[in-house]
Amino acid sequence: MKVSSRLIRHLKLTKRSYGGVSTGVINGKRVGAMKLGVAYYPEHNKREHWGRDLEQMKGAGIERVRIAEFAWSRMEPDNGAFEWAWLDEFMALSMEYGMEVILCTPTACPPIWLVEQHPDVLPVNDEGRRNVFGARQHRCYNSPSYLKYSLRIVEEMAARYGKHPNAVAWQIDNEFGGEQKRCYCDHCRAAFQSAMEAKYESIGELNERWGNVFWSMEYQTFAQIKTPMKYTADLSLKNNPSLEMEYWRFCSDAIVSYCSEQARHIRKHNDGAKRPITTNRFSLIWGDNVRWPDLMRDMDVAGIDLYSEKLHEIAFYADSNYSLKPGASWFIEYGPGVNNLRDGMLQLQGRGCDWMTIFKFKPFPFGQEQGLQELVTLTGEPTDSYRVLEQWSAGPNMVEESRDAMFAPSGVGMYYHFESSWAYTISLWGAQIHHRLHYPNYVIDTVYKSLYRENKAHRIVFSPDNLEGLHTLVVPLQIVHEPALEDALLRFAEKGGRLVVTTDLFQKNAENVYLNDISRFYVEVFGLSSFIAKPLSEEPVQIRRSYGKGQVLLVKKDATLAEWESVVNELNL
Amino acid sequence: MKVSSRLIRHLKLTKRSYGGVSTGVINGKRVGAMKLGVAYYPEHNKREHWGRDLEQMKGAGIERVRIAEFAWSRMEPDNGAFEWAWLDEFMALSMEYGMEVILCTPTACPPIWLVEQHPDVLPVNDEGRRNVFGARQHRCYNSPSYLKYSLRIVEEMAARYGKHPNAVAWQIDNEFGGEQKRCYCDHCRAAFQSAMEAKYESIGELNERWGNVFWSMEYQTFAQIKTPMKYTADLSLKNNPSLEMEYWRFCSDAIVSYCSEQARHIRKHNDGAKRPITTNRFSLIWGDNVRWPDLMRDMDVAGIDLYSEKLHEIAFYADSNYSLKPGASWFIEYGPGVNNLRDGMLQLQGRGCDWMTIFKFKPFPFGQEQGLQELVTLTGEPTDSYRVLEQWSAGPNMVEESRDAMFAPSGVGMYYHFESSWAYTISLWGAQIHHRLHYPNYVIDTVYKSLYRENKAHRIVFSPDNLEGLHTLVVPLQIVHEPALEDALLRFAEKGGRLVVTTDLFQKNAENVYLNDISRFYVEVFGLSSFIAKPLSEEPVQIRRSYGKGQVLLVKKDATLAEWESVVNELNL
Amino acid sequence: MKVSSRLIRHLKLTKRSYGGVSTGVINGKRVGAMKLGVAYYPEHNKREHWGRDLEQMKGAGIERVRIAEFAWSRMEPDNGAFEWAWLDEFMALSMEYGMEVILCTPTACPPIWLVEQHPDVLPVNDEGRRNVFGARQHRCYNSPSYLKYSLRIVEEMAARYGKHPNAVAWQIDNEFGGEQKRCYCDHCRAAFQSAMEAKYESIGELNERWGNVFWSMEYQTFAQIKTPMKYTADLSLKNNPSLEMEYWRFCSDAIVSYCSEQARHIRKHNDGAKRPITTNRFSLIWGDNVRWPDLMRDMDVAGIDLYSEKLHEIAFYADSNYSLKPGASWFIEYGPGVNNLRDGMLQLQGRGCDWMTIFKFKPFPFGQEQGLQELVTLTGEPTDSYRVLEQWSAGPNMVEESRDAMFAPSGVGMYYHFESSWAYTISLWGAQIHHRLHYPNYVIDTVYKSLYRENKAHRIVFSPDNLEGLHTLVVPLQIVHEPALEDALLRFAEKGGRLVVTTDLFQKNAENVYLNDISRFYVEVFGLSSFIAKPLSEEPVQIRRSYGKGQVLLVKKDATLAEWESVVNELNL
């Protein structure tokens, strides 16, 4: 691991210098001190307070500020009229103070002139109402006007600051797809029809694979497909789960594609890897509508925002982030309660987080997020959180404190599958509406929680290609059948891996349709000829089988936390 | 009873032949074995699996399949382009296999071409939004386009299969008014105005009877009346209860009239009574917006769908169905949990059900109702329900098993009044918003439940003309005053009947307006000069009176189950 | 007090004549008997029943009827076609019966012809849907058509009855802003833009004060400001709290201005103070969207409607009403449960209410409020409430019964601040979404409840100018900083007053934005240099300080009822 020599060198340095150590892995253990940043809004604050604020940040050991993610109206107050003086000035001042800057593109907040000149920038909701101006994320990712003007401001910004000596990284947009997950406008409709035509080629093929014969939902042409607006009825009636599945995929893809476009525009003006690019995913509490592996593919760093006090949840996100980009994991917004801020930070650091950026330096006096307490109060007093950072930056942190309990990769993986989650959320009937099965909650608060150990880092697996080095893999609620995953699981067990799957495994296909034939896995591993329709026993583990050199456990799809813990005990994890 | 000779003859036959016995009444007791059917979707299944599936159905003793109720897009893939080959083929094959067919008209699911060519087919909700294509029941019963094209497919279908030797019955549409209860479009508005003009003749008369002087809601012309769209307000504000009452009546009438029109078109091509026609009402859990007695008037058979495991609820629906059409009661969709399927079937059979059609043979892999377990799994394994049917068909069932406990008509009737239910649901103030008083829940789960006995069949009375043969009549929550019912109740008691009424009896008129004068019943029976404004005591029975040769009990309108049970005990029911 | 001589005179008269005594204050104590009125609807009743009904009212000691507040369609059945005969007749008949009349303007219910000829009369909700005709309050206070036609009917009515010898008072409209609090139509939008331009002068000033830099919400012109329609998003996203605050203020102002316009039109035809004018505010249970002090400014009498059985709540509203207009406090609709009607009336009387008008004489048989029990039943029988009034009118009531426990002004004031309430309701984050902090509920059911004594009347203070004569002032949840109030509080304490404030005191400004600098009060009284960010202790009283000759207590902003009671005990209130 190339970082280790640097680490060893740093271990000989003074305590204070741990702030500069990157996270790395030595002899299979992750070590190193996480560095600190904070979100700041120069445009909210008087020019004469900037210096005082930067000074105060440094007092807590903060080395970076993240800025500008909502400042479009200050960068371009009117169409094509750019104003960079204020930002030039802040960049210069922050450099003076030795405070590095993460620059954010401001595209989550289209300004009033854009909305008024091109109302089709605004998304349309599932009842056909076009959104209004006046908060954030009021943009359709398929609107040509939005794409044109937002990429223009991105490129202007990149051209101006792409090589600025104090700009150390880029954040694209802010929490893509958070509050505005899916738009139902005519631009989206047309793009969706094209995407479906490209994928299915004939409308007959689409009808067949979506089961549109059901309720006579068959289309004659691709042009008849609409965005899945809310079906009006006196009792609940939903759209075809296959249509929804494809639309969710389409909306995730639109976000990913737009994010990549921003990255491409920034890279034109960015001198290589020196200034890594990322975007800040929101945590799954707010939905898992954007597929992380896709979104992170073109990013240099895995970025995520997290607001949680629960240690197992913090661990899950830290492990996820590290799994997506080992050695480049950033928590871009982190805002835990003050009571366990230090505990959370130790979890992040131990699980490979390089940078943690606190959200935020100071409360907003105005606007929709006004009034919360942060590092300092509105009148400038340091809060308890400030003291925690101060202490953190002054000490050796985990490296020294936790020498004997250093975090180690556990060799255990847990699979997370966005489309299995969607299949559960979209579908209406039977066990699928059981609250406990809402995929992300269940996977994090039940399955991962049973695996959680304070000082062991698991791998969160998002792809069949990432099983190398694991001795155990847990695959919960993997209802969607993917042939490549099926192959990989069989190979994993064959070679000696221990595999834990649940009774809903591989029952649906990628179109959110149940399989009519049992999948190969069941036949080869369990010798079954049909899916398991009802519990075989009351035990959490329904079947235990050897397979090749390995072992496969089939667990009830609705096992409780206690039941999962018994499975984990049985496996000595 | 004309069926008895046939029954006697069958009683001499082998056990297996009970399958062919119709339900009947012998010496006041209902006997006979219920026959079995199942819903099947040839259009969902590969041609080469039809035979295997039919064979498997027969293995469980199933003698009929119900088909085609959602297959419009397969019968008429484009405007006027009819395709019958697949259905011809299935009809022929099912005949080969000795499996009778119930044919359904596919009108609940207008296909895409109809919706695109005539968007006014789609209903408009109470906020003015026109529905989208993509589920079911997306049709306005007053849309001329819907009427034209849907009656055309009905007649085409009837012409083709009306005399087919293997077609044994017709089901019209599917669960009329289930998910889409009321449309608020301009077609409906115009039709409603005409209906009101025909009924009230002058707008002054309507204003007077609806109390439109209240809040200055008086109209000047019939053309000013709108469908009762949701009133927007920051606090709850509803439409005039009289307007709503008439609109609910109008929407029920529109469904009834459309159903009768379908029947008339089918009968043109149907050779007499040999092929009975019905429609499958949904159970009251989903609303009681369509008046059953009206809907069943033109039907040959009382058809209903039921999904319930509660024995008293199953009994209520079975008794209702039999009461509507004695000797022609069919449960068209029945889908209880596997645990008490046999118990439920015994209840149905004992209460006069001739045919029970299980919903459904196999789970849907796709679409909005995907994934539930049925008679066989998606991969074809028989489920527990399949085994229950198998056993049922092989045995003599109730006739033998329950010889000593045979179901008998109890001589007890319970009145069900749709408009009293509507009066409670529509109105806003006072006791009427109390959850327990939601009419159908209260009447079934409290009043009927207190009357329920495993082996006694009650009469559910829907009309004052149907009291003959009862010794006791319970009339709960009959808030609407109908002079003909008042007369009938007085006569019933006078001649010796025992009558149980509740304290809200006859307080409103048919326009959903409270009476200003006490109704005759109170004066003659109880000697009262005003309605009972507050409880007379804490006892469930507020007043007991002799009347003629009979007896009248006045029960609190919100008596609990335990209180109703005490009333039932007092009457030795 | 000028009423006292009249009172003394009346005290010498017979018991029955107490009915004629106005409420007054003798030696600092409030005494006198409250008079009785009732709401009646001549237009709902047959002409031949009017006399009988008036007679029956008199039998209960009722001396006034309130009429006509929903009768626009009867006064003006078509545009400009006025019909007064029925009202002339009722006025004459009521005079014959010695029953005084409170006349109401019927403007809360625009008739169908107005709505059809000028659809812009109808308000638009926050999703952009224009309301329908068919209930009440379907009017936009900024619609030119509504203003024109509604002020015409007001003036016609005033011209006809302004000097009628039996018309003793006017009620304007009915419960302004109750069900329809805010409209979002284009008229409102234009008026709001003008109001904002008049107030802020430059758009830059508005952007600055609203913090529109947050999320790039900056406007370029006033014409870009929209009414704050609901922001569509998949997660909750609200409008800028500053925009909402100003819109709430604007909507309150529109109602106040319209009410004053009605008063001005009536006064043209009203001979002086003989016929006082008021409007009936609704109680805060339904919202506090209209600022009472503004609405009452042009009224001669403080009018309010109340439906409550809780004695502390009745007391709060009675104290509020008296505080707004000492000596002219009317409860225009009062409708308590029968069980404690007399107790409630004693509270009203003791707290200075002159007239109590029961809502209503008889139940409505029809319409949206049909079926409740009132003074008499639909068939005319007196109810328990009727008996209570009868007894009340026959006796000396409180004057005699409660001689030793006569109500006395307590010298304690409680501040009620509409905009602090709005700040809490509008804002989204942190402690502000805590249910308990919903301002009116907390202030009445917690703070006032702790102060409530059966026979002490408190002053509810709505303005810094109204502290004279108080020894103690409680100022709960006063989050909005008003310099004039700050001055007044400091002066109050300095001169020896005891002041109780809560820890959220003066943290935001009038634009609903948090202050960046601590307010003077904290510095001068508590010697603090920053706001209190977290509890100083678990005690309800966080700080006790002397200030001048007085004392200041700082109480936790979320103190419970028990905690408030301990504060009240400490102060010996």
PDB file of N, CA, C and O in Angstrom, chain C residues 17 62 78 89 100 113 140 225 234 238 265 269 282 288 355 386 409 411 455 476 485 493 509 520 533-534 545 554:
ATOM      1  N   SER C  17     -85.142  41.869  36.056  1.00  0.00           N
ATOM      2  CA  SER C  17     -84.578  42.953  35.268  1.00  0.00           C
ATOM      3  C   SER C  17     -83.053  42.897  35.158  1.00  0.00           C
ATOM      4  O   SER C  17     -82.458  43.684  34.457  1.00  0.00           O
ATOM      5  N   ILE C  62     -84.314  35.409  26.203  1.00  0.00           N
ATOM      6  CA  ILE C  62     -83.498  35.928  25.101  1.00  0.00           C
ATOM      7  C   ILE C  62     -84.060  37.273  24.639  1.00  0.00           C
ATOM      8  O   ILE C  62     -85.266  37.419  24.479  1.00  0.00           O
ATOM      9  N   ASP C  78     -80.637  37.714  -7.845  1.00  0.00           N
ATOM     10  CA  ASP C  78     -79.923  37.865  -9.114  1.00  0.00           C
ATOM     11  C   ASP C  78     -79.217  39.217  -9.092  1.00  0.00           C
ATOM     12  O   ASP C  78     -79.582  40.107  -8.318  1.00  0.00           O
ATOM     13  N   GLU C  89     -90.343  42.215   6.750  1.00  0.00           N
ATOM     14  CA  GLU C  89     -91.394  41.573   7.513  1.00  0.00           C
ATOM     15  C   GLU C  89     -90.861  41.008   8.831  1.00  0.00           C
ATOM     16  O   GLU C  89     -91.481  41.146   9.885  1.00  0.00           O
ATOM     17  N   GLU C 100     -84.955  42.435  19.939  1.00  0.00           N
ATOM     18  CA  GLU C 100     -84.010  43.251  19.175  1.00  0.00           C
ATOM     19  C   GLU C 100     -83.267  42.400  18.134  1.00  0.00           C
ATOM     20  O   GLU C 100     -83.148  41.186  18.292  1.00  0.00           O
ATOM     21  N   TRP C 113     -74.911  33.468  -9.037  1.00  0.00           N
ATOM     22  CA  TRP C 113     -74.814  34.381 -10.192  1.00  0.00           C
ATOM     23  C   TRP C 113     -73.498  35.166 -10.157  1.00  0.00           C
ATOM     24  O   TRP C 113     -72.887  35.407 -11.193  1.00  0.00           O
ATOM     25  N   CYS C 140     -62.156  35.619  -2.729  1.00  0.00           N
ATOM     26  CA  CYS C 140     -60.809  36.166  -2.604  1.00  0.00           C
ATOM     27  C   CYS C 140     -60.957  37.609  -2.141  1.00  0.00           C
ATOM     28  O   CYS C 140     -61.657  38.400  -2.779  1.00  0.00           O
ATOM     29  N   ILE C 225     -41.947  38.048  -7.791  1.00  0.00           N
ATOM     30  CA  ILE C 225     -42.419  37.410  -6.554  1.00  0.00           C
ATOM     31  C   ILE C 225     -43.770  36.744  -6.813  1.00  0.00           C
ATOM     32  O   ILE C 225     -44.664  37.341  -7.394  1.00  0.00           O
ATOM     33  N   ASP C 234     -40.296  15.356  -3.633  1.00  0.00           N
ATOM     34  CA  ASP C 234     -40.505  14.002  -3.121  1.00  0.00           C
ATOM     35  C   ASP C 234     -40.220  13.925  -1.627  1.00  0.00           C
ATOM     36  O   ASP C 234     -40.669  13.012  -0.945  1.00  0.00           O
ATOM     37  N   LYS C 238     -40.103  23.451   1.804  1.00  0.00           N
ATOM     38  CA  LYS C 238     -41.023  24.562   1.999  1.00  0.00           C
ATOM     39  C   LYS C 238     -40.485  25.831   1.354  1.00  0.00           C
ATOM     40  O   LYS C 238     -39.338  25.894   0.933  1.00  0.00           O
ATOM     41  N   HIS C 265     -68.798  51.539   4.950  1.00  0.00           N
ATOM     42  CA  HIS C 265     -70.053  51.584   4.187  1.00  0.00           C
ATOM     43  C   HIS C 265     -71.270  51.554   5.111  1.00  0.00           C
ATOM     44  O   HIS C 265     -72.272  52.207   4.839  1.00  0.00           O
ATOM     45  N   HIS C 269     -74.667  54.956   6.841  1.00  0.00           N
ATOM     46  CA  HIS C 269     -76.123  54.887   6.999  1.00  0.00           C
ATOM     47  C   HIS C 269     -76.539  54.587   8.427  1.00  0.00           C
ATOM     48  O   HIS C 269     -77.695  54.286   8.690  1.00  0.00           O
ATOM     49  N   PHE C 282     -63.122  33.990  14.906  1.00  0.00           N
ATOM     50  CA  PHE C 282     -63.195  32.579  15.304  1.00  0.00           C
ATOM     51  C   PHE C 282     -62.107  32.330  16.340  1.00  0.00           C
ATOM     52  O   PHE C 282     -61.121  33.062  16.399  1.00  0.00           O
ATOM     53  N   ASP C 288     -54.684  31.193  13.941  1.00  0.00           N
ATOM     54  CA  ASP C 288     -54.616  32.587  14.383  1.00  0.00           C
ATOM     55  C   ASP C 288     -54.077  33.449  13.256  1.00  0.00           C
ATOM     56  O   ASP C 288     -53.232  34.309  13.449  1.00  0.00           O
ATOM     57  N   TRP C 355     -72.821  40.615  26.134  1.00  0.00           N
ATOM     58  CA  TRP C 355     -73.855  39.875  25.411  1.00  0.00           C
ATOM     59  C   TRP C 355     -73.300  38.509  25.035  1.00  0.00           C
ATOM     60  O   TRP C 355     -72.187  38.418  24.524  1.00  0.00           O
ATOM     61  N   TYR C 386     -81.829  25.048  26.748  1.00  0.00           N
ATOM     62  CA  TYR C 386     -82.938  26.003  26.883  1.00  0.00           C
ATOM     63  C   TYR C 386     -83.258  26.215  28.362  1.00  0.00           C
ATOM     64  O   TYR C 386     -83.440  27.335  28.824  1.00  0.00           O
ATOM     65  N   PRO C 409     -60.076  41.850  38.570  1.00  0.00           N
ATOM     66  CA  PRO C 409     -58.894  41.910  37.719  1.00  0.00           C
ATOM     67  C   PRO C 409     -57.686  41.467  38.554  1.00  0.00           C
ATOM     68  O   PRO C 409     -57.525  41.905  39.689  1.00  0.00           O
ATOM     69  N   GLY C 411     -54.443  41.818  37.924  1.00  0.00           N
ATOM     70  CA  GLY C 411     -53.176  42.549  37.832  1.00  0.00           C
ATOM     71  C   GLY C 411     -52.095  41.777  37.079  1.00  0.00           C
ATOM     72  O   GLY C 411     -50.960  42.215  36.970  1.00  0.00           O
ATOM     73  N   ASN C 455     -61.972  32.861  39.614  1.00  0.00           N
ATOM     74  CA  ASN C 455     -62.560  34.192  39.822  1.00  0.00           C
ATOM     75  C   ASN C 455     -61.576  35.346  39.662  1.00  0.00           C
ATOM     76  O   ASN C 455     -61.723  36.375  40.271  1.00  0.00           O
ATOM     77  N   PRO C 476     -44.797  34.538  26.948  1.00  0.00           N
ATOM     78  CA  PRO C 476     -44.310  33.223  26.516  1.00  0.00           C
ATOM     79  C   PRO C 476     -44.003  33.189  25.021  1.00  0.00           C
ATOM     80  O   PRO C 476     -44.703  33.803  24.223  1.00  0.00           O
ATOM     81  N   LEU C 485     -41.524  46.678  22.031  1.00  0.00           N
ATOM     82  CA  LEU C 485     -41.856  45.766  23.122  1.00  0.00           C
ATOM     83  C   LEU C 485     -40.660  45.609  24.066  1.00  0.00           C
ATOM     84  O   LEU C 485     -40.813  45.574  25.286  1.00  0.00           O
ATOM     85  N   ALA C 493     -40.211  46.347  34.061  1.00  0.00           N
ATOM     86  CA  ALA C 493     -39.432  45.746  35.151  1.00  0.00           C
ATOM     87  C   ALA C 493     -38.754  46.823  35.989  1.00  0.00           C
ATOM     88  O   ALA C 493     -38.751  46.773  37.216  1.00  0.00           O
ATOM     89  N   ASN C 509     -36.222  38.419  13.893  1.00  0.00           N
ATOM     90  CA  ASN C 509     -36.778  39.733  13.593  1.00  0.00           C
ATOM     91  C   ASN C 509     -38.129  39.593  12.878  1.00  0.00           C
ATOM     92  O   ASN C 509     -38.623  38.485  12.671  1.00  0.00           O
ATOM     93  N   ARG C 520     -30.713  43.681  23.135  1.00  0.00           N
ATOM     94  CA  ARG C 520     -30.357  44.498  24.291  1.00  0.00           C
ATOM     95  C   ARG C 520     -30.879  43.920  25.606  1.00  0.00           C
ATOM     96  O   ARG C 520     -30.213  43.966  26.636  1.00  0.00           O
ATOM     97  N   ALA C 533     -28.217  28.801  23.983  1.00  0.00           N
ATOM     98  CA  ALA C 533     -28.340  27.781  22.945  1.00  0.00           C
ATOM     99  C   ALA C 533     -28.852  26.463  23.493  1.00  0.00           C
ATOM    100  O   ALA C 533     -29.480  25.695  22.806  1.00  0.00           O
ATOM    101  N   LYS C 534     -28.548  26.198  24.768  1.00  0.00           N
ATOM    102  CA  LYS C 534     -29.036  24.947  25.354  1.00  0.00           C
ATOM    103  C   LYS C 534     -29.366  25.192  26.821  1.00  0.00           C
ATOM    104  O   LYS C 534     -28.873  26.161  27.421  1.00  0.00           O
ATOM    105  N   ARG C 545     -33.455  37.332  37.934  1.00  0.00           N
ATOM    106  CA  ARG C 545     -32.684  38.560  38.083  1.00  0.00           C
ATOM    107  C   ARG C 545     -33.556  39.702  38.585  1.00  0.00           C
ATOM    108  O   ARG C 545     -34.720  39.816  38.197  1.00  0.00           O
ATOM    109  N   LEU C 554     -36.494  33.998  33.704  1.00  0.00           N
ATOM    110  CA  LEU C 554     -36.342  33.416  32.371  1.00  0.00           C
ATOM    111  C   LEU C 554     -36.702  31.933  32.457  1.00  0.00           C
ATOM    112  O   LEU C 554     -36.030  31.168  33.159  1.00  0.00           O
TER     113      LEU C 554
END
